[in-house]
Amino acid sequence: AAMLGGARGLYRRILLLHRALPPALRALGDRYVKEEFRKHKAAGPAEAQRFLREWEATLIQQQINEDKQNSREKTVYGIQLTEEKLNDFRDEQIGQLKELMDEATKPNKKITISKDSEQNN
């Protein structure tokens, strides 16, 4: 139960931090977070702990980036993943990251969320 409450709190904090993103990136990020948390809902205790630990580290890095951005003009989103971290991902996760990167780096393209994604929320 404590793990579940920790997951909900972390989930809320991530979505709250996403409010500072431009609308298109916020929609993309929110969708990604929702899908990832949903996929790990039935994870075993060890996998759930690792999942939460990684998201907590990501959240902290996002907050650090946000603080840095407040002191400079150019806004940078995201974090650089080390090769070691990338090697820990499953093929499906690498594919998801590639899709996320492709969507986030499309020039002047609005990001839309399909009705299929919205119906599953």
PDB file of N, CA, C and O in Angstrom, residues 31 34-35 38 113-121:
ATOM      1  N   ARG A  31       1.023  11.706 -21.923  1.00  0.00           N
ATOM      2  CA  ARG A  31       0.590  10.432 -22.505  1.00  0.00           C
ATOM      3  C   ARG A  31       1.612   9.339 -22.220  1.00  0.00           C
ATOM      4  O   ARG A  31       1.271   8.234 -21.825  1.00  0.00           O
ATOM      5  N   LYS A  34       1.532   8.326 -18.472  1.00  0.00           N
ATOM      6  CA  LYS A  34       0.323   7.533 -18.191  1.00  0.00           C
ATOM      7  C   LYS A  34       0.479   6.104 -18.688  1.00  0.00           C
ATOM      8  O   LYS A  34       0.156   5.150 -17.973  1.00  0.00           O
ATOM      9  N   GLU A  35       0.985   5.948 -19.918  1.00  0.00           N
ATOM     10  CA  GLU A  35       1.160   4.608 -20.477  1.00  0.00           C
ATOM     11  C   GLU A  35       2.172   3.794 -19.665  1.00  0.00           C
ATOM     12  O   GLU A  35       1.950   2.617 -19.389  1.00  0.00           O
ATOM     13  N   ARG A  38       0.740   2.822 -16.274  1.00  0.00           N
ATOM     14  CA  ARG A  38      -0.304   1.809 -16.473  1.00  0.00           C
ATOM     15  C   ARG A  38       0.336   0.443 -16.743  1.00  0.00           C
ATOM     16  O   ARG A  38      -0.094  -0.563 -16.202  1.00  0.00           O
ATOM     17  N   ILE A 113      -2.927  13.656 -29.905  1.00  0.00           N
ATOM     18  CA  ILE A 113      -3.145  12.399 -29.196  1.00  0.00           C
ATOM     19  C   ILE A 113      -4.324  11.722 -29.866  1.00  0.00           C
ATOM     20  O   ILE A 113      -5.385  12.317 -30.033  1.00  0.00           O
ATOM     21  N   SER A 114      -4.120  10.464 -30.241  1.00  0.00           N
ATOM     22  CA  SER A 114      -5.194   9.749 -30.935  1.00  0.00           C
ATOM     23  C   SER A 114      -6.325   9.426 -29.975  1.00  0.00           C
ATOM     24  O   SER A 114      -6.142   9.365 -28.769  1.00  0.00           O
ATOM     25  N   LYS A 115      -7.500   9.211 -30.537  1.00  0.00           N
ATOM     26  CA  LYS A 115      -8.649   8.862 -29.710  1.00  0.00           C
ATOM     27  C   LYS A 115      -8.428   7.549 -28.985  1.00  0.00           C
ATOM     28  O   LYS A 115      -8.896   7.355 -27.889  1.00  0.00           O
ATOM     29  N   ASP A 116      -7.674   6.624 -29.600  1.00  0.00           N
ATOM     30  CA  ASP A 116      -7.382   5.337 -28.946  1.00  0.00           C
ATOM     31  C   ASP A 116      -6.669   5.561 -27.620  1.00  0.00           C
ATOM     32  O   ASP A 116      -7.011   4.955 -26.615  1.00  0.00           O
ATOM     33  N   SER A 117      -5.694   6.462 -27.591  1.00  0.00           N
ATOM     34  CA  SER A 117      -4.955   6.742 -26.355  1.00  0.00           C
ATOM     35  C   SER A 117      -5.855   7.367 -25.316  1.00  0.00           C
ATOM     36  O   SER A 117      -5.787   7.044 -24.138  1.00  0.00           O
ATOM     37  N   GLU A 118      -6.722   8.297 -25.755  1.00  0.00           N
ATOM     38  CA  GLU A 118      -7.593   8.978 -24.799  1.00  0.00           C
ATOM     39  C   GLU A 118      -8.623   8.030 -24.209  1.00  0.00           C
ATOM     40  O   GLU A 118      -8.958   8.129 -23.052  1.00  0.00           O
ATOM     41  N   GLN A 119      -9.118   7.088 -24.997  1.00  0.00           N
ATOM     42  CA  GLN A 119     -10.131   6.160 -24.503  1.00  0.00           C
ATOM     43  C   GLN A 119      -9.548   5.215 -23.469  1.00  0.00           C
ATOM     44  O   GLN A 119     -10.257   4.727 -22.607  1.00  0.00           O
ATOM     45  N   ASN A 120      -8.243   4.975 -23.524  1.00  0.00           N
ATOM     46  CA  ASN A 120      -7.622   4.043 -22.582  1.00  0.00           C
ATOM     47  C   ASN A 120      -7.217   4.705 -21.280  1.00  0.00           C
ATOM     48  O   ASN A 120      -6.684   4.076 -20.401  1.00  0.00           O
ATOM     49  N   ASN A 121      -7.401   6.002 -21.120  1.00  0.00           N
ATOM     50  CA  ASN A 121      -6.980   6.706 -19.906  1.00  0.00           C
ATOM     51  C   ASN A 121      -7.833   6.391 -18.734  1.00  0.00           C
ATOM     52  O   ASN A 121      -8.912   6.110 -18.688  1.00  0.00           O
TER      53      ASN A 121
END
